Amino acid sequence: MNADELKKQAAARAIDLVRPGMRLGLGTGSTAKHFVDLLGVKVASGFDVLCVATSEVTQAQALSLGIPMSTLDETPELDLTVDGADELDPQLRLIKGGGAALLREKIVAAASARMIVIADDGKLVQRLGRFPLPIEVVPFGLEATRRAVVAAIAASGAAGDLVLRRRPDGEVLLTDGGHYILDAHLGAIAEPERLAQALNMVPGVVEHGLFIGLASGAILAGADGLTILGRVE
Ligand code: 5RP
């Protein structure tokens, strides 16, 4: 079974968690896309939900499927967010932002009573950091912010190169919020909490892709079936 089929299986299990009348956060990425597709099928048969998207891409997908959409201004408290991840460890600490949606993803997850991660089991790692950590920064003062980020990473005991993310056409990538992303190639993050705190202190850093204490459970699909981490019900 390929990774995309596994992602779909994880998404299908997460659909079972959705109850009528729920206010849902919709994630971003190829795994979350499966979840939104399956939710669209439910909605088409009359199922009642109200959703908030974590990106313009997900918003467009959900609207195209007829899913009722809201905003965090109109609906500031959500029951459940279902989203993918680039990496997760056994303590449900995540790296997110491979799809450049980390800022909205974190705001939506934080506004949700529960966040459930859906992924293929290749995303599970013993130590975070093999996937480059996305750090969203404002364009103003980029070089000064970059140097401060390098210092924060060093102070937290980590090390690695920072790469300004570009689109396939070579242009600097802009997030939905109009920011840049620096991808930190750290290899391994010994103390994710310490690094997260250090990055939170840097002016110019809007958000980073370490999601700590946000996910309550994870549904991981592998060749031998589904694995549940934490609580999903
Ligand atoms: C987007 C994300 C995605 O959840 C993450 O990149 C996983 O994507 P995929 O499901 O395509 O593997 O954080 O910002």
PDB file of N, CA and C in Angstrom, residues 136-228:
ATOM      1  N   GLU A 136       8.108  30.697  10.575  1.00  0.00           N
ATOM      2  CA  GLU A 136       7.462  31.745   9.777  1.00  0.00           C
ATOM      3  C   GLU A 136       7.918  33.104  10.303  1.00  0.00           C
ATOM      4  N   VAL A 137       8.415  33.947   9.401  1.00  0.00           N
ATOM      5  CA  VAL A 137       8.961  35.256   9.808  1.00  0.00           C
ATOM      6  C   VAL A 137       8.359  36.352   8.936  1.00  0.00           C
ATOM      7  N   VAL A 138       8.333  37.573   9.483  1.00  0.00           N
ATOM      8  CA  VAL A 138       7.845  38.698   8.669  1.00  0.00           C
ATOM      9  C   VAL A 138       8.956  39.114   7.711  1.00  0.00           C
ATOM     10  N   PRO A 139       8.600  39.580   6.510  1.00  0.00           N
ATOM     11  CA  PRO A 139       9.636  39.989   5.551  1.00  0.00           C
ATOM     12  C   PRO A 139      10.498  41.144   6.060  1.00  0.00           C
ATOM     13  N   PHE A 140       9.924  42.065   6.808  1.00  0.00           N
ATOM     14  CA  PHE A 140      10.707  43.203   7.305  1.00  0.00           C
ATOM     15  C   PHE A 140      11.843  42.702   8.193  1.00  0.00           C
ATOM     16  N   GLY A 141      13.045  43.154   7.894  1.00  0.00           N
ATOM     17  CA  GLY A 141      14.192  42.827   8.749  1.00  0.00           C
ATOM     18  C   GLY A 141      14.649  41.388   8.650  1.00  0.00           C
ATOM     19  N   LEU A 142      14.439  40.781   7.484  1.00  0.00           N
ATOM     20  CA  LEU A 142      14.698  39.340   7.346  1.00  0.00           C
ATOM     21  C   LEU A 142      16.086  38.932   7.834  1.00  0.00           C
ATOM     22  N   GLU A 143      17.129  39.663   7.424  1.00  0.00           N
ATOM     23  CA  GLU A 143      18.487  39.231   7.783  1.00  0.00           C
ATOM     24  C   GLU A 143      18.716  39.336   9.291  1.00  0.00           C
ATOM     25  N   ALA A 144      18.204  40.405   9.891  1.00  0.00           N
ATOM     26  CA  ALA A 144      18.349  40.541  11.349  1.00  0.00           C
ATOM     27  C   ALA A 144      17.589  39.422  12.060  1.00  0.00           C
ATOM     28  N   THR A 145      16.403  39.125  11.568  1.00  0.00           N
ATOM     29  CA  THR A 145      15.619  38.041  12.188  1.00  0.00           C
ATOM     30  C   THR A 145      16.325  36.703  11.999  1.00  0.00           C
ATOM     31  N   ARG A 146      16.879  36.509  10.799  1.00  0.00           N
ATOM     32  CA  ARG A 146      17.570  35.237  10.530  1.00  0.00           C
ATOM     33  C   ARG A 146      18.713  35.030  11.526  1.00  0.00           C
ATOM     34  N   ARG A 147      19.498  36.114  11.767  1.00  0.00           N
ATOM     35  CA  ARG A 147      20.611  35.996  12.715  1.00  0.00           C
ATOM     36  C   ARG A 147      20.109  35.719  14.132  1.00  0.00           C
ATOM     37  N   ALA A 148      19.011  36.359  14.502  1.00  0.00           N
ATOM     38  CA  ALA A 148      18.460  36.122  15.843  1.00  0.00           C
ATOM     39  C   ALA A 148      17.938  34.690  15.973  1.00  0.00           C
ATOM     40  N   VAL A 149      17.400  34.166  14.880  1.00  0.00           N
ATOM     41  CA  VAL A 149      16.925  32.773  14.902  1.00  0.00           C
ATOM     42  C   VAL A 149      18.114  31.817  15.044  1.00  0.00           C
ATOM     43  N   VAL A 150      19.190  32.096  14.313  1.00  0.00           N
ATOM     44  CA  VAL A 150      20.399  31.258  14.433  1.00  0.00           C
ATOM     45  C   VAL A 150      20.876  31.239  15.889  1.00  0.00           C
ATOM     46  N   ALA A 151      20.878  32.428  16.510  1.00  0.00           N
ATOM     47  CA  ALA A 151      21.338  32.520  17.907  1.00  0.00           C
ATOM     48  C   ALA A 151      20.393  31.770  18.846  1.00  0.00           C
ATOM     49  N   ALA A 152      19.091  31.873  18.590  1.00  0.00           N
ATOM     50  CA  ALA A 152      18.111  31.184  19.447  1.00  0.00           C
ATOM     51  C   ALA A 152      18.253  29.671  19.327  1.00  0.00           C
ATOM     52  N   ILE A 153      18.487  29.221  18.103  1.00  0.00           N
ATOM     53  CA  ILE A 153      18.671  27.782  17.894  1.00  0.00           C
ATOM     54  C   ILE A 153      19.919  27.308  18.647  1.00  0.00           C
ATOM     55  N   ALA A 154      21.001  28.071  18.538  1.00  0.00           N
ATOM     56  CA  ALA A 154      22.253  27.686  19.224  1.00  0.00           C
ATOM     57  C   ALA A 154      22.048  27.701  20.739  1.00  0.00           C
ATOM     58  N   ALA A 155      21.349  28.724  21.245  1.00  0.00           N
ATOM     59  CA  ALA A 155      21.139  28.828  22.695  1.00  0.00           C
ATOM     60  C   ALA A 155      20.304  27.669  23.226  1.00  0.00           C
ATOM     61  N   SER A 156      19.491  27.076  22.353  1.00  0.00           N
ATOM     62  CA  SER A 156      18.650  25.959  22.807  1.00  0.00           C
ATOM     63  C   SER A 156      19.373  24.619  22.651  1.00  0.00           C
ATOM     64  N   GLY A 157      20.615  24.661  22.186  1.00  0.00           N
ATOM     65  CA  GLY A 157      21.404  23.438  22.094  1.00  0.00           C
ATOM     66  C   GLY A 157      21.294  22.725  20.763  1.00  0.00           C
ATOM     67  N   ALA A 158      20.640  23.347  19.794  1.00  0.00           N
ATOM     68  CA  ALA A 158      20.519  22.731  18.466  1.00  0.00           C
ATOM     69  C   ALA A 158      21.430  23.470  17.481  1.00  0.00           C
ATOM     70  N   ALA A 159      21.523  22.939  16.268  1.00  0.00           N
ATOM     71  CA  ALA A 159      22.359  23.580  15.251  1.00  0.00           C
ATOM     72  C   ALA A 159      21.926  23.106  13.878  1.00  0.00           C
ATOM     73  N   GLY A 160      22.134  23.961  12.884  1.00  0.00           N
ATOM     74  CA  GLY A 160      21.814  23.555  11.514  1.00  0.00           C
ATOM     75  C   GLY A 160      21.591  24.758  10.631  1.00  0.00           C
ATOM     76  N   ASP A 161      21.480  24.490   9.336  1.00  0.00           N
ATOM     77  CA  ASP A 161      21.315  25.575   8.366  1.00  0.00           C
ATOM     78  C   ASP A 161      19.875  26.065   8.300  1.00  0.00           C
ATOM     79  N   LEU A 162      19.732  27.355   7.994  1.00  0.00           N
ATOM     80  CA  LEU A 162      18.418  27.941   7.743  1.00  0.00           C
ATOM     81  C   LEU A 162      18.302  28.220   6.251  1.00  0.00           C
ATOM     82  N   VAL A 163      17.201  27.795   5.667  1.00  0.00           N
ATOM     83  CA  VAL A 163      17.003  27.997   4.224  1.00  0.00           C
ATOM     84  C   VAL A 163      15.682  28.727   4.009  1.00  0.00           C
ATOM     85  N   LEU A 164      15.759  29.850   3.303  1.00  0.00           N
ATOM     86  CA  LEU A 164      14.550  30.600   2.967  1.00  0.00           C
ATOM     87  C   LEU A 164      13.742  29.794   1.953  1.00  0.00           C
ATOM     88  N   ARG A 165      12.487  29.507   2.295  1.00  0.00           N
ATOM     89  CA  ARG A 165      11.702  28.641   1.405  1.00  0.00           C
ATOM     90  C   ARG A 165      11.281  29.385   0.136  1.00  0.00           C
ATOM     91  N   ARG A 166      11.446  28.683  -0.985  1.00  0.00           N
ATOM     92  CA  ARG A 166      11.057  29.233  -2.285  1.00  0.00           C
ATOM     93  C   ARG A 166      10.004  28.352  -2.941  1.00  0.00           C
ATOM     94  N   ARG A 167       9.269  28.961  -3.843  1.00  0.00           N
ATOM     95  CA  ARG A 167       8.305  28.198  -4.640  1.00  0.00           C
ATOM     96  C   ARG A 167       9.067  27.448  -5.727  1.00  0.00           C
ATOM     97  N   PRO A 168       8.406  26.487  -6.398  1.00  0.00           N
ATOM     98  CA  PRO A 168       9.088  25.762  -7.470  1.00  0.00           C
ATOM     99  C   PRO A 168       9.637  26.677  -8.564  1.00  0.00           C
ATOM    100  N   ASP A 169       9.007  27.862  -8.782  1.00  0.00           N
ATOM    101  CA  ASP A 169       9.500  28.769  -9.828  1.00  0.00           C
ATOM    102  C   ASP A 169      10.654  29.645  -9.345  1.00  0.00           C
ATOM    103  N   GLY A 170      11.090  29.436  -8.117  1.00  0.00           N
ATOM    104  CA  GLY A 170      12.261  30.159  -7.616  1.00  0.00           C
ATOM    105  C   GLY A 170      11.932  31.411  -6.815  1.00  0.00           C
ATOM    106  N   GLU A 171      10.699  31.878  -6.902  1.00  0.00           N
ATOM    107  CA  GLU A 171      10.301  33.053  -6.125  1.00  0.00           C
ATOM    108  C   GLU A 171      10.209  32.683  -4.646  1.00  0.00           C
ATOM    109  N   VAL A 172      10.475  33.676  -3.792  1.00  0.00           N
ATOM    110  CA  VAL A 172      10.339  33.414  -2.355  1.00  0.00           C
ATOM    111  C   VAL A 172       8.877  33.088  -2.048  1.00  0.00           C
ATOM    112  N   LEU A 173       8.671  32.026  -1.283  1.00  0.00           N
ATOM    113  CA  LEU A 173       7.300  31.617  -0.952  1.00  0.00           C
ATOM    114  C   LEU A 173       6.706  32.587   0.066  1.00  0.00           C
ATOM    115  N   LEU A 174       5.476  32.982  -0.179  1.00  0.00           N
ATOM    116  CA  LEU A 174       4.714  33.808   0.771  1.00  0.00           C
ATOM    117  C   LEU A 174       3.614  32.946   1.367  1.00  0.00           C
ATOM    118  N   THR A 175       3.485  32.986   2.669  1.00  0.00           N
ATOM    119  CA  THR A 175       2.405  32.218   3.309  1.00  0.00           C
ATOM    120  C   THR A 175       1.071  32.932   3.100  1.00  0.00           C
ATOM    121  N   ASP A 176      -0.009  32.287   3.548  1.00  0.00           N
ATOM    122  CA  ASP A 176      -1.337  32.918   3.456  1.00  0.00           C
ATOM    123  C   ASP A 176      -1.354  34.244   4.212  1.00  0.00           C
ATOM    124  N   GLY A 177      -0.501  34.377   5.220  1.00  0.00           N
ATOM    125  CA  GLY A 177      -0.438  35.609   6.000  1.00  0.00           C
ATOM    126  C   GLY A 177       0.532  36.637   5.423  1.00  0.00           C
ATOM    127  N   GLY A 178       1.164  36.316   4.282  1.00  0.00           N
ATOM    128  CA  GLY A 178       2.102  37.253   3.646  1.00  0.00           C
ATOM    129  C   GLY A 178       3.486  37.240   4.267  1.00  0.00           C
ATOM    130  N   HIS A 179       3.842  36.140   4.905  1.00  0.00           N
ATOM    131  CA  HIS A 179       5.147  36.022   5.568  1.00  0.00           C
ATOM    132  C   HIS A 179       6.074  35.081   4.793  1.00  0.00           C
ATOM    133  N   TYR A 180       7.346  35.075   5.215  1.00  0.00           N
ATOM    134  CA  TYR A 180       8.324  34.124   4.671  1.00  0.00           C
ATOM    135  C   TYR A 180       8.442  32.917   5.610  1.00  0.00           C
ATOM    136  N   ILE A 181       9.082  31.854   5.087  1.00  0.00           N
ATOM    137  CA  ILE A 181       9.394  30.705   5.936  1.00  0.00           C
ATOM    138  C   ILE A 181      10.883  30.407   5.840  1.00  0.00           C
ATOM    139  N   LEU A 182      11.511  30.300   7.006  1.00  0.00           N
ATOM    140  CA  LEU A 182      12.879  29.799   7.097  1.00  0.00           C
ATOM    141  C   LEU A 182      12.781  28.340   7.540  1.00  0.00           C
ATOM    142  N   ASP A 183      13.351  27.431   6.770  1.00  0.00           N
ATOM    143  CA  ASP A 183      13.353  26.018   7.155  1.00  0.00           C
ATOM    144  C   ASP A 183      14.673  25.710   7.854  1.00  0.00           C
ATOM    145  N   ALA A 184      14.571  25.262   9.091  1.00  0.00           N
ATOM    146  CA  ALA A 184      15.763  24.976   9.901  1.00  0.00           C
ATOM    147  C   ALA A 184      16.093  23.489   9.808  1.00  0.00           C
ATOM    148  N   HIS A 185      17.240  23.211   9.189  1.00  0.00           N
ATOM    149  CA  HIS A 185      17.680  21.819   8.993  1.00  0.00           C
ATOM    150  C   HIS A 185      18.508  21.404  10.207  1.00  0.00           C
ATOM    151  N   LEU A 186      17.848  20.849  11.199  1.00  0.00           N
ATOM    152  CA  LEU A 186      18.493  20.622  12.484  1.00  0.00           C
ATOM    153  C   LEU A 186      18.918  19.164  12.684  1.00  0.00           C
ATOM    154  N   GLY A 187      18.349  18.256  11.913  1.00  0.00           N
ATOM    155  CA  GLY A 187      18.742  16.849  12.050  1.00  0.00           C
ATOM    156  C   GLY A 187      18.072  16.173  13.228  1.00  0.00           C
ATOM    157  N   ALA A 188      18.286  16.710  14.405  1.00  0.00           N
ATOM    158  CA  ALA A 188      17.643  16.177  15.612  1.00  0.00           C
ATOM    159  C   ALA A 188      17.468  17.327  16.587  1.00  0.00           C
ATOM    160  N   ILE A 189      16.335  17.334  17.261  1.00  0.00           N
ATOM    161  CA  ILE A 189      16.054  18.383  18.251  1.00  0.00           C
ATOM    162  C   ILE A 189      16.018  17.706  19.617  1.00  0.00           C
ATOM    163  N   ALA A 190      17.058  17.943  20.408  1.00  0.00           N
ATOM    164  CA  ALA A 190      17.164  17.256  21.704  1.00  0.00           C
ATOM    165  C   ALA A 190      16.097  17.754  22.670  1.00  0.00           C
ATOM    166  N   GLU A 191      15.840  19.067  22.651  1.00  0.00           N
ATOM    167  CA  GLU A 191      14.888  19.635  23.619  1.00  0.00           C
ATOM    168  C   GLU A 191      13.874  20.525  22.876  1.00  0.00           C
ATOM    169  N   PRO A 192      12.835  19.932  22.331  1.00  0.00           N
ATOM    170  CA  PRO A 192      11.867  20.719  21.542  1.00  0.00           C
ATOM    171  C   PRO A 192      11.245  21.870  22.332  1.00  0.00           C
ATOM    172  N   GLU A 193      10.933  21.655  23.609  1.00  0.00           N
ATOM    173  CA  GLU A 193      10.308  22.729  24.407  1.00  0.00           C
ATOM    174  C   GLU A 193      11.250  23.927  24.517  1.00  0.00           C
ATOM    175  N   ARG A 194      12.539  23.631  24.752  1.00  0.00           N
ATOM    176  CA  ARG A 194      13.525  24.707  24.907  1.00  0.00           C
ATOM    177  C   ARG A 194      13.671  25.485  23.598  1.00  0.00           C
ATOM    178  N   LEU A 195      13.706  24.765  22.487  1.00  0.00           N
ATOM    179  CA  LEU A 195      13.815  25.424  21.191  1.00  0.00           C
ATOM    180  C   LEU A 195      12.560  26.256  20.905  1.00  0.00           C
ATOM    181  N   ALA A 196      11.397  25.699  21.217  1.00  0.00           N
ATOM    182  CA  ALA A 196      10.145  26.430  20.969  1.00  0.00           C
ATOM    183  C   ALA A 196      10.138  27.738  21.761  1.00  0.00           C
ATOM    184  N   GLN A 197      10.527  27.661  23.014  1.00  0.00           N
ATOM    185  CA  GLN A 197      10.548  28.882  23.846  1.00  0.00           C
ATOM    186  C   GLN A 197      11.529  29.900  23.297  1.00  0.00           C
ATOM    187  N   ALA A 198      12.702  29.438  22.883  1.00  0.00           N
ATOM    188  CA  ALA A 198      13.720  30.358  22.354  1.00  0.00           C
ATOM    189  C   ALA A 198      13.215  31.044  21.083  1.00  0.00           C
ATOM    190  N   LEU A 199      12.564  30.288  20.210  1.00  0.00           N
ATOM    191  CA  LEU A 199      12.048  30.882  18.964  1.00  0.00           C
ATOM    192  C   LEU A 199      10.907  31.859  19.248  1.00  0.00           C
ATOM    193  N   ASN A 200      10.097  31.538  20.268  1.00  0.00           N
ATOM    194  CA  ASN A 200       8.981  32.440  20.610  1.00  0.00           C
ATOM    195  C   ASN A 200       9.469  33.822  21.036  1.00  0.00           C
ATOM    196  N   MET A 201      10.717  33.900  21.476  1.00  0.00           N
ATOM    197  CA  MET A 201      11.248  35.169  21.994  1.00  0.00           C
ATOM    198  C   MET A 201      11.832  36.060  20.898  1.00  0.00           C
ATOM    199  N   VAL A 202      11.950  35.548  19.671  1.00  0.00           N
ATOM    200  CA  VAL A 202      12.634  36.320  18.624  1.00  0.00           C
ATOM    201  C   VAL A 202      11.648  37.274  17.938  1.00  0.00           C
ATOM    202  N   PRO A 203      11.882  38.590  18.018  1.00  0.00           N
ATOM    203  CA  PRO A 203      11.025  39.518  17.272  1.00  0.00           C
ATOM    204  C   PRO A 203      11.157  39.225  15.775  1.00  0.00           C
ATOM    205  N   GLY A 204      10.049  39.236  15.091  1.00  0.00           N
ATOM    206  CA  GLY A 204      10.090  38.915  13.664  1.00  0.00           C
ATOM    207  C   GLY A 204       9.663  37.491  13.380  1.00  0.00           C
ATOM    208  N   VAL A 205       9.792  36.616  14.386  1.00  0.00           N
ATOM    209  CA  VAL A 205       9.250  35.262  14.219  1.00  0.00           C
ATOM    210  C   VAL A 205       7.762  35.315  14.527  1.00  0.00           C
ATOM    211  N   VAL A 206       6.978  34.957  13.536  1.00  0.00           N
ATOM    212  CA  VAL A 206       5.526  34.974  13.718  1.00  0.00           C
ATOM    213  C   VAL A 206       5.078  33.700  14.424  1.00  0.00           C
ATOM    214  N   GLU A 207       5.642  32.573  13.993  1.00  0.00           N
ATOM    215  CA  GLU A 207       5.289  31.276  14.581  1.00  0.00           C
ATOM    216  C   GLU A 207       6.293  30.246  14.085  1.00  0.00           C
ATOM    217  N   HIS A 208       6.368  29.144  14.778  1.00  0.00           N
ATOM    218  CA  HIS A 208       7.244  28.056  14.328  1.00  0.00           C
ATOM    219  C   HIS A 208       6.440  26.763  14.293  1.00  0.00           C
ATOM    220  N   GLY A 209       7.015  25.759  13.653  1.00  0.00           N
ATOM    221  CA  GLY A 209       6.262  24.531  13.400  1.00  0.00           C
ATOM    222  C   GLY A 209       6.307  23.500  14.498  1.00  0.00           C
ATOM    223  N   LEU A 210       6.858  23.840  15.662  1.00  0.00           N
ATOM    224  CA  LEU A 210       6.797  22.902  16.789  1.00  0.00           C
ATOM    225  C   LEU A 210       5.434  23.045  17.455  1.00  0.00           C
ATOM    226  N   PHE A 211       4.655  21.997  17.413  1.00  0.00           N
ATOM    227  CA  PHE A 211       3.330  21.966  18.051  1.00  0.00           C
ATOM    228  C   PHE A 211       3.485  21.091  19.295  1.00  0.00           C
ATOM    229  N   ILE A 212       3.495  21.725  20.438  1.00  0.00           N
ATOM    230  CA  ILE A 212       3.747  20.998  21.685  1.00  0.00           C
ATOM    231  C   ILE A 212       2.544  21.200  22.602  1.00  0.00           C
ATOM    232  N   GLY A 213       1.989  20.095  23.068  1.00  0.00           N
ATOM    233  CA  GLY A 213       0.836  20.187  23.962  1.00  0.00           C
ATOM    234  C   GLY A 213      -0.461  20.522  23.244  1.00  0.00           C
ATOM    235  N   LEU A 214      -0.488  20.390  21.957  1.00  0.00           N
ATOM    236  CA  LEU A 214      -1.703  20.716  21.199  1.00  0.00           C
ATOM    237  C   LEU A 214      -2.454  19.459  20.750  1.00  0.00           C
ATOM    238  N   ALA A 215      -1.735  18.445  20.328  1.00  0.00           N
ATOM    239  CA  ALA A 215      -2.409  17.230  19.836  1.00  0.00           C
ATOM    240  C   ALA A 215      -2.809  16.349  21.016  1.00  0.00           C
ATOM    241  N   SER A 216      -4.069  15.898  21.006  1.00  0.00           N
ATOM    242  CA  SER A 216      -4.502  14.981  22.067  1.00  0.00           C
ATOM    243  C   SER A 216      -4.411  13.528  21.622  1.00  0.00           C
ATOM    244  N   GLY A 217      -4.337  13.313  20.320  1.00  0.00           N
ATOM    245  CA  GLY A 217      -4.241  11.948  19.825  1.00  0.00           C
ATOM    246  C   GLY A 217      -3.764  11.932  18.387  1.00  0.00           C
ATOM    247  N   ALA A 218      -3.384  10.741  17.943  1.00  0.00           N
ATOM    248  CA  ALA A 218      -2.947  10.587  16.553  1.00  0.00           C
ATOM    249  C   ALA A 218      -3.439   9.253  16.019  1.00  0.00           C
ATOM    250  N   ILE A 219      -3.835   9.274  14.757  1.00  0.00           N
ATOM    251  CA  ILE A 219      -4.229   8.058  14.046  1.00  0.00           C
ATOM    252  C   ILE A 219      -3.188   7.838  12.954  1.00  0.00           C
ATOM    253  N   LEU A 220      -2.422   6.757  13.104  1.00  0.00           N
ATOM    254  CA  LEU A 220      -1.337   6.485  12.167  1.00  0.00           C
ATOM    255  C   LEU A 220      -1.661   5.225  11.383  1.00  0.00           C
ATOM    256  N   ALA A 221      -1.591   5.316  10.083  1.00  0.00           N
ATOM    257  CA  ALA A 221      -1.888   4.157   9.249  1.00  0.00           C
ATOM    258  C   ALA A 221      -0.602   3.547   8.726  1.00  0.00           C
ATOM    259  N   GLY A 222      -0.496   2.231   8.863  1.00  0.00           N
ATOM    260  CA  GLY A 222       0.686   1.512   8.382  1.00  0.00           C
ATOM    261  C   GLY A 222       0.280   0.227   7.695  1.00  0.00           C
ATOM    262  N   ALA A 223       1.277  -0.499   7.223  1.00  0.00           N
ATOM    263  CA  ALA A 223       1.016  -1.737   6.487  1.00  0.00           C
ATOM    264  C   ALA A 223       0.239  -2.731   7.334  1.00  0.00           C
ATOM    265  N   ASP A 224       0.425  -2.680   8.665  1.00  0.00           N
ATOM    266  CA  ASP A 224      -0.252  -3.643   9.552  1.00  0.00           C
ATOM    267  C   ASP A 224      -1.543  -3.095  10.148  1.00  0.00           C
ATOM    268  N   GLY A 225      -2.001  -1.952   9.658  1.00  0.00           N
ATOM    269  CA  GLY A 225      -3.253  -1.398  10.178  1.00  0.00           C
ATOM    270  C   GLY A 225      -3.043  -0.070  10.874  1.00  0.00           C
ATOM    271  N   LEU A 226      -4.034   0.301  11.690  1.00  0.00           N
ATOM    272  CA  LEU A 226      -4.000   1.608  12.343  1.00  0.00           C
ATOM    273  C   LEU A 226      -3.382   1.511  13.731  1.00  0.00           C
ATOM    274  N   THR A 227      -2.604   2.537  14.071  1.00  0.00           N
ATOM    275  CA  THR A 227      -2.074   2.670  15.432  1.00  0.00           C
ATOM    276  C   THR A 227      -2.628   3.969  16.002  1.00  0.00           C
ATOM    277  N   ILE A 228      -3.083   3.904  17.245  1.00  0.00           N
ATOM    278  CA  ILE A 228      -3.594   5.104  17.915  1.00  0.00           C
ATOM    279  C   ILE A 228      -2.592   5.528  18.975  1.00  0.00           C
TER     280      ILE A 228
END
